[in-house]
Amino acid sequence: MRIFTIPALPDLPRHDRGKLTQDTNEENTMLPPLAHTPDPRFDLSFERLIDITPTQAWAAWTTPALITQWFTPSPWQTTQAEVDLRPGGRFFTMMRSPEGQEFPNEGCFLELVENQKLVWTNGLLPGYRPNAAAYTGQAGFAFTAILTFTPHGNGTKYSALVVHGDEKSREQHAAMHFEEGWGKALEQLVACMKRQA
C-alpha cells in the first residue's frame, strides 16, 4: 500500500489560507468563478454592442423556441433545441444544412449567471460525462463557449469567447469562418428578439 502525504501549507496570511484549506473557524464560502483570459493560440473571440437588453440576450440563448429561430447562420437552420438550464444540464441543437443534412450538437452547461453569463461546452455531455464524439472528430472538435451580456447604455455589450484545447482545433474553427458565422447568428438573434417585443 502506498501512502501519500501532503506537505504543510506555507505560512500565509489568514485570508489566503482559506483559499487553500478549510479553516474550522471560518465560514465555508465558495470562491467566485475563474476569470477567462483569452489565449490567442487557442481561443477565438469577438465583442459587439447590440441594441437589445442583457435580459433579452439571455432569453434568446436559454429558450428553445427562440434558439431555433436564430442559432444557425442562414441558409442553415436549427431544427431542434433542448435546454436544461443548470450546471451539467443538456444543451442540444440540431442543425440542418441547405442540402438537408442534419448535424446534432450535444453539450452541457458549465456556468450560468442569469442575464449576465452563460458557459457551455460540446466537450461534455449532460451530467459532465465526457463527449467522446467531440474528441474523435465525429463532432468536429471540442470547445467551450463563454458568453457575457453586459449592460451598455440602452443595450448590451455582447462578448463571445470560444476556447479550444489545441491550436489545430482553433484553426479548424477559424477556417469555418468563426467570426462571420457567429456574427451573422448574433444579428439573427437581435432581429429575433426585436420581433418578440
JSON list of C-alpha atoms in Angstrom, two decimals:
[
{"chain": "A", "resi": 1, "resn": "MET", "atom": "CA", "xyz": [0.00, 0.00, 0.00]},
{"chain": "A", "resi": 2, "resn": "ARG", "atom": "CA", "xyz": [1.31, 3.45, -0.96]},
{"chain": "A", "resi": 3, "resn": "ILE", "atom": "CA", "xyz": [0.72, 6.36, 1.35]},
{"chain": "A", "resi": 4, "resn": "PHE", "atom": "CA", "xyz": [0.82, 9.88, 0.04]},
{"chain": "A", "resi": 5, "resn": "THR", "atom": "CA", "xyz": [1.45, 12.79, 2.33]},
{"chain": "A", "resi": 6, "resn": "ILE", "atom": "CA", "xyz": [0.59, 16.40, 1.74]},
{"chain": "A", "resi": 7, "resn": "PRO", "atom": "CA", "xyz": [3.25, 18.90, 2.69]},
{"chain": "A", "resi": 8, "resn": "ALA", "atom": "CA", "xyz": [2.36, 21.53, 5.27]},
{"chain": "A", "resi": 9, "resn": "LEU", "atom": "CA", "xyz": [0.80, 24.71, 3.95]},
{"chain": "A", "resi": 10, "resn": "PRO", "atom": "CA", "xyz": [3.08, 27.71, 3.72]},
{"chain": "A", "resi": 11, "resn": "ASP", "atom": "CA", "xyz": [2.70, 30.39, 6.36]},
{"chain": "A", "resi": 12, "resn": "LEU", "atom": "CA", "xyz": [0.18, 32.59, 4.52]},
{"chain": "A", "resi": 13, "resn": "PRO", "atom": "CA", "xyz": [-1.96, 35.42, 5.84]},
{"chain": "A", "resi": 14, "resn": "ARG", "atom": "CA", "xyz": [-5.27, 34.13, 7.22]},
{"chain": "A", "resi": 15, "resn": "HIS", "atom": "CA", "xyz": [-7.36, 35.37, 4.24]},
{"chain": "A", "resi": 16, "resn": "ASP", "atom": "CA", "xyz": [-5.14, 33.44, 1.79]},
{"chain": "A", "resi": 17, "resn": "ARG", "atom": "CA", "xyz": [-5.19, 30.21, 3.81]},
{"chain": "A", "resi": 18, "resn": "GLY", "atom": "CA", "xyz": [-8.96, 29.99, 3.41]},
{"chain": "A", "resi": 19, "resn": "LYS", "atom": "CA", "xyz": [-8.43, 29.55, -0.32]},
{"chain": "A", "resi": 20, "resn": "LEU", "atom": "CA", "xyz": [-6.22, 26.53, 0.22]},
{"chain": "A", "resi": 21, "resn": "THR", "atom": "CA", "xyz": [-7.79, 24.70, 3.12]},
{"chain": "A", "resi": 22, "resn": "GLN", "atom": "CA", "xyz": [-10.92, 24.74, 5.22]},
{"chain": "A", "resi": 23, "resn": "ASP", "atom": "CA", "xyz": [-10.34, 26.56, 8.47]},
{"chain": "A", "resi": 24, "resn": "THR", "atom": "CA", "xyz": [-12.91, 25.36, 11.02]},
{"chain": "A", "resi": 25, "resn": "ASN", "atom": "CA", "xyz": [-13.19, 28.90, 12.40]},
{"chain": "A", "resi": 26, "resn": "GLU", "atom": "CA", "xyz": [-14.06, 30.45, 9.03]},
{"chain": "A", "resi": 27, "resn": "GLU", "atom": "CA", "xyz": [-17.35, 30.38, 7.17]},
{"chain": "A", "resi": 28, "resn": "ASN", "atom": "CA", "xyz": [-17.42, 27.85, 4.33]},
{"chain": "A", "resi": 29, "resn": "THR", "atom": "CA", "xyz": [-17.87, 30.03, 1.24]},
{"chain": "A", "resi": 30, "resn": "MET", "atom": "CA", "xyz": [-17.41, 29.33, -2.43]},
{"chain": "A", "resi": 31, "resn": "LEU", "atom": "CA", "xyz": [-14.87, 31.33, -4.39]},
{"chain": "A", "resi": 32, "resn": "PRO", "atom": "CA", "xyz": [-16.07, 33.27, -7.44]},
{"chain": "A", "resi": 33, "resn": "PRO", "atom": "CA", "xyz": [-15.65, 31.56, -10.83]},
{"chain": "A", "resi": 34, "resn": "LEU", "atom": "CA", "xyz": [-12.35, 31.93, -12.61]},
{"chain": "A", "resi": 35, "resn": "ALA", "atom": "CA", "xyz": [-11.98, 34.88, -14.94]},
{"chain": "A", "resi": 36, "resn": "HIS", "atom": "CA", "xyz": [-11.48, 33.75, -18.52]},
{"chain": "A", "resi": 37, "resn": "THR", "atom": "CA", "xyz": [-8.39, 35.25, -20.13]},
{"chain": "A", "resi": 38, "resn": "PRO", "atom": "CA", "xyz": [-8.16, 34.69, -23.90]},
{"chain": "A", "resi": 39, "resn": "ASP", "atom": "CA", "xyz": [-5.11, 32.90, -25.25]},
{"chain": "A", "resi": 40, "resn": "PRO", "atom": "CA", "xyz": [-4.72, 33.79, -28.95]},
{"chain": "A", "resi": 41, "resn": "ARG", "atom": "CA", "xyz": [-3.05, 30.43, -29.65]},
{"chain": "A", "resi": 42, "resn": "PHE", "atom": "CA", "xyz": [-6.18, 28.51, -28.63]},
{"chain": "A", "resi": 43, "resn": "ASP", "atom": "CA", "xyz": [-9.11, 30.91, -28.49]},
{"chain": "A", "resi": 44, "resn": "LEU", "atom": "CA", "xyz": [-11.42, 32.87, -30.77]},
{"chain": "A", "resi": 45, "resn": "SER", "atom": "CA", "xyz": [-13.43, 35.85, -29.61]},
{"chain": "A", "resi": 46, "resn": "PHE", "atom": "CA", "xyz": [-15.46, 38.86, -30.58]},
{"chain": "A", "resi": 47, "resn": "GLU", "atom": "CA", "xyz": [-17.46, 41.63, -28.95]},
{"chain": "A", "resi": 48, "resn": "ARG", "atom": "CA", "xyz": [-20.38, 43.57, -30.30]},
{"chain": "A", "resi": 49, "resn": "LEU", "atom": "CA", "xyz": [-22.63, 46.32, -28.99]},
{"chain": "A", "resi": 50, "resn": "ILE", "atom": "CA", "xyz": [-26.22, 45.25, -29.62]},
{"chain": "A", "resi": 51, "resn": "ASP", "atom": "CA", "xyz": [-29.43, 47.17, -29.15]},
{"chain": "A", "resi": 52, "resn": "ILE", "atom": "CA", "xyz": [-31.30, 44.65, -27.03]},
{"chain": "A", "resi": 53, "resn": "THR", "atom": "CA", "xyz": [-31.04, 44.23, -23.26]},
{"chain": "A", "resi": 54, "resn": "PRO", "atom": "CA", "xyz": [-28.97, 41.60, -21.45]},
{"chain": "A", "resi": 55, "resn": "THR", "atom": "CA", "xyz": [-32.27, 40.03, -20.36]},
{"chain": "A", "resi": 56, "resn": "GLN", "atom": "CA", "xyz": [-33.30, 39.65, -24.00]},
{"chain": "A", "resi": 57, "resn": "ALA", "atom": "CA", "xyz": [-29.91, 38.21, -24.99]},
{"chain": "A", "resi": 58, "resn": "TRP", "atom": "CA", "xyz": [-30.17, 35.71, -22.10]},
{"chain": "A", "resi": 59, "resn": "ALA", "atom": "CA", "xyz": [-33.70, 34.72, -23.16]},
{"chain": "A", "resi": 60, "resn": "ALA", "atom": "CA", "xyz": [-32.54, 34.15, -26.75]},
{"chain": "A", "resi": 61, "resn": "TRP", "atom": "CA", "xyz": [-29.83, 31.75, -25.53]},
{"chain": "A", "resi": 62, "resn": "THR", "atom": "CA", "xyz": [-31.95, 29.90, -22.98]},
{"chain": "A", "resi": 63, "resn": "THR", "atom": "CA", "xyz": [-35.36, 29.47, -24.66]},
{"chain": "A", "resi": 64, "resn": "PRO", "atom": "CA", "xyz": [-35.51, 26.55, -27.13]},
{"chain": "A", "resi": 65, "resn": "ALA", "atom": "CA", "xyz": [-38.32, 28.11, -29.22]},
{"chain": "A", "resi": 66, "resn": "LEU", "atom": "CA", "xyz": [-36.11, 31.19, -29.71]},
{"chain": "A", "resi": 67, "resn": "ILE", "atom": "CA", "xyz": [-32.85, 29.28, -30.29]},
{"chain": "A", "resi": 68, "resn": "THR", "atom": "CA", "xyz": [-34.38, 27.57, -33.34]},
{"chain": "A", "resi": 69, "resn": "GLN", "atom": "CA", "xyz": [-35.07, 30.99, -34.87]},
{"chain": "A", "resi": 70, "resn": "TRP", "atom": "CA", "xyz": [-31.53, 32.40, -34.82]},
{"chain": "A", "resi": 71, "resn": "PHE", "atom": "CA", "xyz": [-28.80, 29.96, -33.69]},
{"chain": "A", "resi": 72, "resn": "THR", "atom": "CA", "xyz": [-27.51, 28.78, -37.09]},
{"chain": "A", "resi": 73, "resn": "PRO", "atom": "CA", "xyz": [-26.36, 31.30, -39.71]},
{"chain": "A", "resi": 74, "resn": "SER", "atom": "CA", "xyz": [-28.78, 31.34, -42.65]},
{"chain": "A", "resi": 75, "resn": "PRO", "atom": "CA", "xyz": [-29.18, 29.47, -45.01]},
{"chain": "A", "resi": 76, "resn": "TRP", "atom": "CA", "xyz": [-28.53, 26.77, -42.42]},
{"chain": "A", "resi": 77, "resn": "GLN", "atom": "CA", "xyz": [-31.35, 26.10, -39.94]},
{"chain": "A", "resi": 78, "resn": "THR", "atom": "CA", "xyz": [-31.64, 24.98, -36.33]},
{"chain": "A", "resi": 79, "resn": "THR", "atom": "CA", "xyz": [-34.47, 22.46, -36.35]},
{"chain": "A", "resi": 80, "resn": "GLN", "atom": "CA", "xyz": [-34.38, 21.40, -32.68]},
{"chain": "A", "resi": 81, "resn": "ALA", "atom": "CA", "xyz": [-33.12, 22.81, -29.40]},
{"chain": "A", "resi": 82, "resn": "GLU", "atom": "CA", "xyz": [-33.20, 21.44, -25.87]},
{"chain": "A", "resi": 83, "resn": "VAL", "atom": "CA", "xyz": [-32.09, 23.33, -22.77]},
{"chain": "A", "resi": 84, "resn": "ASP", "atom": "CA", "xyz": [-31.75, 22.04, -19.20]},
{"chain": "A", "resi": 85, "resn": "LEU", "atom": "CA", "xyz": [-30.71, 25.33, -17.61]},
{"chain": "A", "resi": 86, "resn": "ARG", "atom": "CA", "xyz": [-28.40, 24.24, -14.78]},
{"chain": "A", "resi": 87, "resn": "PRO", "atom": "CA", "xyz": [-24.72, 23.36, -14.49]},
{"chain": "A", "resi": 88, "resn": "GLY", "atom": "CA", "xyz": [-24.33, 19.92, -16.05]},
{"chain": "A", "resi": 89, "resn": "GLY", "atom": "CA", "xyz": [-27.66, 20.33, -17.85]},
{"chain": "A", "resi": 90, "resn": "ARG", "atom": "CA", "xyz": [-28.15, 19.50, -21.51]},
{"chain": "A", "resi": 91, "resn": "PHE", "atom": "CA", "xyz": [-27.58, 22.00, -24.31]},
{"chain": "A", "resi": 92, "resn": "PHE", "atom": "CA", "xyz": [-28.61, 20.37, -27.59]},
{"chain": "A", "resi": 93, "resn": "THR", "atom": "CA", "xyz": [-29.17, 21.73, -31.07]},
{"chain": "A", "resi": 94, "resn": "MET", "atom": "CA", "xyz": [-29.85, 20.04, -34.40]},
{"chain": "A", "resi": 95, "resn": "MET", "atom": "CA", "xyz": [-28.52, 21.95, -37.37]},
{"chain": "A", "resi": 96, "resn": "ARG", "atom": "CA", "xyz": [-29.65, 21.32, -40.95]},
{"chain": "A", "resi": 97, "resn": "SER", "atom": "CA", "xyz": [-27.55, 22.23, -43.96]},
{"chain": "A", "resi": 98, "resn": "PRO", "atom": "CA", "xyz": [-29.12, 23.80, -47.08]},
{"chain": "A", "resi": 99, "resn": "GLU", "atom": "CA", "xyz": [-28.81, 20.33, -48.66]},
{"chain": "A", "resi": 100, "resn": "GLY", "atom": "CA", "xyz": [-30.90, 18.80, -45.86]},
{"chain": "A", "resi": 101, "resn": "GLN", "atom": "CA", "xyz": [-28.12, 17.01, -43.96]},
{"chain": "A", "resi": 102, "resn": "GLU", "atom": "CA", "xyz": [-28.62, 17.11, -40.17]},
{"chain": "A", "resi": 103, "resn": "PHE", "atom": "CA", "xyz": [-25.89, 17.69, -37.60]},
{"chain": "A", "resi": 104, "resn": "PRO", "atom": "CA", "xyz": [-26.68, 17.03, -33.92]},
{"chain": "A", "resi": 105, "resn": "ASN", "atom": "CA", "xyz": [-24.71, 19.07, -31.39]},
{"chain": "A", "resi": 106, "resn": "GLU", "atom": "CA", "xyz": [-24.72, 17.73, -27.86]},
{"chain": "A", "resi": 107, "resn": "GLY", "atom": "CA", "xyz": [-23.18, 19.52, -24.90]},
{"chain": "A", "resi": 108, "resn": "CYS", "atom": "CA", "xyz": [-23.75, 20.77, -21.39]},
{"chain": "A", "resi": 109, "resn": "PHE", "atom": "CA", "xyz": [-23.83, 23.97, -19.43]},
{"chain": "A", "resi": 110, "resn": "LEU", "atom": "CA", "xyz": [-20.93, 24.71, -17.10]},
{"chain": "A", "resi": 111, "resn": "GLU", "atom": "CA", "xyz": [-21.79, 28.07, -15.58]},
{"chain": "A", "resi": 112, "resn": "LEU", "atom": "CA", "xyz": [-24.95, 30.16, -15.56]},
{"chain": "A", "resi": 113, "resn": "VAL", "atom": "CA", "xyz": [-25.38, 33.67, -14.15]},
{"chain": "A", "resi": 114, "resn": "GLU", "atom": "CA", "xyz": [-28.85, 34.83, -15.12]},
{"chain": "A", "resi": 115, "resn": "ASN", "atom": "CA", "xyz": [-28.85, 37.70, -17.63]},
{"chain": "A", "resi": 116, "resn": "GLN", "atom": "CA", "xyz": [-25.05, 38.03, -17.34]},
{"chain": "A", "resi": 117, "resn": "LYS", "atom": "CA", "xyz": [-23.06, 34.93, -18.27]},
{"chain": "A", "resi": 118, "resn": "LEU", "atom": "CA", "xyz": [-23.59, 31.59, -19.97]},
{"chain": "A", "resi": 119, "resn": "VAL", "atom": "CA", "xyz": [-20.85, 28.96, -20.37]},
{"chain": "A", "resi": 120, "resn": "TRP", "atom": "CA", "xyz": [-21.38, 25.73, -22.28]},
{"chain": "A", "resi": 121, "resn": "THR", "atom": "CA", "xyz": [-19.23, 23.09, -23.94]},
{"chain": "A", "resi": 122, "resn": "ASN", "atom": "CA", "xyz": [-19.58, 20.34, -26.50]},
{"chain": "A", "resi": 123, "resn": "GLY", "atom": "CA", "xyz": [-16.69, 18.54, -24.79]},
{"chain": "A", "resi": 124, "resn": "LEU", "atom": "CA", "xyz": [-19.03, 17.20, -22.13]},
{"chain": "A", "resi": 125, "resn": "LEU", "atom": "CA", "xyz": [-22.45, 15.59, -22.29]},
{"chain": "A", "resi": 126, "resn": "PRO", "atom": "CA", "xyz": [-25.18, 16.24, -19.74]},
{"chain": "A", "resi": 127, "resn": "GLY", "atom": "CA", "xyz": [-24.08, 15.31, -16.23]},
{"chain": "A", "resi": 128, "resn": "TYR", "atom": "CA", "xyz": [-20.47, 16.23, -17.14]},
{"chain": "A", "resi": 129, "resn": "ARG", "atom": "CA", "xyz": [-19.89, 12.90, -18.95]},
{"chain": "A", "resi": 130, "resn": "PRO", "atom": "CA", "xyz": [-17.03, 13.29, -21.46]},
{"chain": "A", "resi": 131, "resn": "ASN", "atom": "CA", "xyz": [-18.29, 13.50, -25.05]},
{"chain": "A", "resi": 132, "resn": "ALA", "atom": "CA", "xyz": [-16.15, 11.01, -26.97]},
{"chain": "A", "resi": 133, "resn": "ALA", "atom": "CA", "xyz": [-17.52, 12.30, -30.30]},
{"chain": "A", "resi": 134, "resn": "ALA", "atom": "CA", "xyz": [-16.02, 15.75, -29.63]},
{"chain": "A", "resi": 135, "resn": "TYR", "atom": "CA", "xyz": [-12.56, 14.26, -29.27]},
{"chain": "A", "resi": 136, "resn": "THR", "atom": "CA", "xyz": [-12.65, 11.70, -32.09]},
{"chain": "A", "resi": 137, "resn": "GLY", "atom": "CA", "xyz": [-13.64, 14.15, -34.80]},
{"chain": "A", "resi": 138, "resn": "GLN", "atom": "CA", "xyz": [-17.21, 12.85, -35.11]},
{"chain": "A", "resi": 139, "resn": "ALA", "atom": "CA", "xyz": [-18.49, 16.16, -33.70]},
{"chain": "A", "resi": 140, "resn": "GLY", "atom": "CA", "xyz": [-15.78, 18.30, -35.27]},
{"chain": "A", "resi": 141, "resn": "PHE", "atom": "CA", "xyz": [-13.70, 19.42, -32.28]},
{"chain": "A", "resi": 142, "resn": "ALA", "atom": "CA", "xyz": [-14.20, 20.18, -28.62]},
{"chain": "A", "resi": 143, "resn": "PHE", "atom": "CA", "xyz": [-14.67, 23.76, -27.45]},
{"chain": "A", "resi": 144, "resn": "THR", "atom": "CA", "xyz": [-16.13, 25.78, -24.61]},
{"chain": "A", "resi": 145, "resn": "ALA", "atom": "CA", "xyz": [-18.18, 28.93, -25.29]},
{"chain": "A", "resi": 146, "resn": "ILE", "atom": "CA", "xyz": [-18.16, 31.73, -22.71]},
{"chain": "A", "resi": 147, "resn": "LEU", "atom": "CA", "xyz": [-20.83, 34.36, -23.38]},
{"chain": "A", "resi": 148, "resn": "THR", "atom": "CA", "xyz": [-21.27, 37.53, -21.36]},
{"chain": "A", "resi": 149, "resn": "PHE", "atom": "CA", "xyz": [-24.04, 40.11, -21.56]},
{"chain": "A", "resi": 150, "resn": "THR", "atom": "CA", "xyz": [-23.03, 43.44, -20.01]},
{"chain": "A", "resi": 151, "resn": "PRO", "atom": "CA", "xyz": [-25.39, 46.43, -19.84]},
{"chain": "A", "resi": 152, "resn": "HIS", "atom": "CA", "xyz": [-24.21, 49.23, -22.14]},
{"chain": "A", "resi": 153, "resn": "GLY", "atom": "CA", "xyz": [-26.41, 52.31, -22.42]},
{"chain": "A", "resi": 154, "resn": "ASN", "atom": "CA", "xyz": [-29.81, 51.08, -23.58]},
{"chain": "A", "resi": 155, "resn": "GLY", "atom": "CA", "xyz": [-28.29, 47.91, -25.00]},
{"chain": "A", "resi": 156, "resn": "THR", "atom": "CA", "xyz": [-25.70, 45.24, -24.30]},
{"chain": "A", "resi": 157, "resn": "LYS", "atom": "CA", "xyz": [-22.02, 44.59, -24.76]},
{"chain": "A", "resi": 158, "resn": "TYR", "atom": "CA", "xyz": [-22.16, 41.01, -26.06]},
{"chain": "A", "resi": 159, "resn": "SER", "atom": "CA", "xyz": [-18.90, 39.09, -25.68]},
{"chain": "A", "resi": 160, "resn": "ALA", "atom": "CA", "xyz": [-18.19, 35.62, -27.01]},
{"chain": "A", "resi": 161, "resn": "LEU", "atom": "CA", "xyz": [-15.00, 33.75, -26.14]},
{"chain": "A", "resi": 162, "resn": "VAL", "atom": "CA", "xyz": [-14.59, 30.25, -27.57]},
{"chain": "A", "resi": 163, "resn": "VAL", "atom": "CA", "xyz": [-11.74, 28.27, -26.04]},
{"chain": "A", "resi": 164, "resn": "HIS", "atom": "CA", "xyz": [-10.18, 25.24, -27.70]},
{"chain": "A", "resi": 165, "resn": "GLY", "atom": "CA", "xyz": [-7.86, 22.57, -26.37]},
{"chain": "A", "resi": 166, "resn": "ASP", "atom": "CA", "xyz": [-5.20, 22.97, -29.06]},
{"chain": "A", "resi": 167, "resn": "GLU", "atom": "CA", "xyz": [-4.11, 25.18, -31.93]},
{"chain": "A", "resi": 168, "resn": "LYS", "atom": "CA", "xyz": [-5.40, 22.73, -34.56]},
{"chain": "A", "resi": 169, "resn": "SER", "atom": "CA", "xyz": [-8.96, 22.95, -33.21]},
{"chain": "A", "resi": 170, "resn": "ARG", "atom": "CA", "xyz": [-8.77, 26.74, -33.08]},
{"chain": "A", "resi": 171, "resn": "GLU", "atom": "CA", "xyz": [-7.51, 26.87, -36.67]},
{"chain": "A", "resi": 172, "resn": "GLN", "atom": "CA", "xyz": [-10.25, 24.47, -37.80]},
{"chain": "A", "resi": 173, "resn": "HIS", "atom": "CA", "xyz": [-12.90, 26.64, -36.15]},
{"chain": "A", "resi": 174, "resn": "ALA", "atom": "CA", "xyz": [-11.41, 29.83, -37.62]},
{"chain": "A", "resi": 175, "resn": "ALA", "atom": "CA", "xyz": [-11.39, 28.21, -41.08]},
{"chain": "A", "resi": 176, "resn": "MET", "atom": "CA", "xyz": [-15.15, 27.66, -40.67]},
{"chain": "A", "resi": 177, "resn": "HIS", "atom": "CA", "xyz": [-15.45, 31.49, -40.68]},
{"chain": "A", "resi": 178, "resn": "PHE", "atom": "CA", "xyz": [-16.00, 31.70, -36.93]},
{"chain": "A", "resi": 179, "resn": "GLU", "atom": "CA", "xyz": [-16.32, 35.47, -36.66]},
{"chain": "A", "resi": 180, "resn": "GLU", "atom": "CA", "xyz": [-18.52, 35.79, -39.73]},
{"chain": "A", "resi": 181, "resn": "GLY", "atom": "CA", "xyz": [-20.75, 32.86, -38.70]},
{"chain": "A", "resi": 182, "resn": "TRP", "atom": "CA", "xyz": [-21.12, 33.80, -35.03]},
{"chain": "A", "resi": 183, "resn": "GLY", "atom": "CA", "xyz": [-21.56, 37.44, -36.08]},
{"chain": "A", "resi": 184, "resn": "LYS", "atom": "CA", "xyz": [-24.36, 36.54, -38.50]},
{"chain": "A", "resi": 185, "resn": "ALA", "atom": "CA", "xyz": [-26.01, 34.36, -35.85]},
{"chain": "A", "resi": 186, "resn": "LEU", "atom": "CA", "xyz": [-25.84, 37.31, -33.44]},
{"chain": "A", "resi": 187, "resn": "GLU", "atom": "CA", "xyz": [-27.52, 39.58, -36.00]},
{"chain": "A", "resi": 188, "resn": "GLN", "atom": "CA", "xyz": [-30.25, 36.94, -36.32]},
{"chain": "A", "resi": 189, "resn": "LEU", "atom": "CA", "xyz": [-30.54, 36.77, -32.51]},
{"chain": "A", "resi": 190, "resn": "VAL", "atom": "CA", "xyz": [-31.06, 40.54, -32.28]},
{"chain": "A", "resi": 191, "resn": "ALA", "atom": "CA", "xyz": [-33.63, 40.51, -35.11]},
{"chain": "A", "resi": 192, "resn": "CYS", "atom": "CA", "xyz": [-35.45, 37.59, -33.46]},
{"chain": "A", "resi": 193, "resn": "MET", "atom": "CA", "xyz": [-35.69, 39.41, -30.12]},
{"chain": "A", "resi": 194, "resn": "LYS", "atom": "CA", "xyz": [-36.88, 42.63, -31.75]},
{"chain": "A", "resi": 195, "resn": "ARG", "atom": "CA", "xyz": [-39.71, 40.64, -33.37]},
{"chain": "A", "resi": 196, "resn": "GLN", "atom": "CA", "xyz": [-40.66, 39.36, -29.89]},
{"chain": "A", "resi": 197, "resn": "ALA", "atom": "CA", "xyz": [-41.04, 42.88, -28.47]}
]
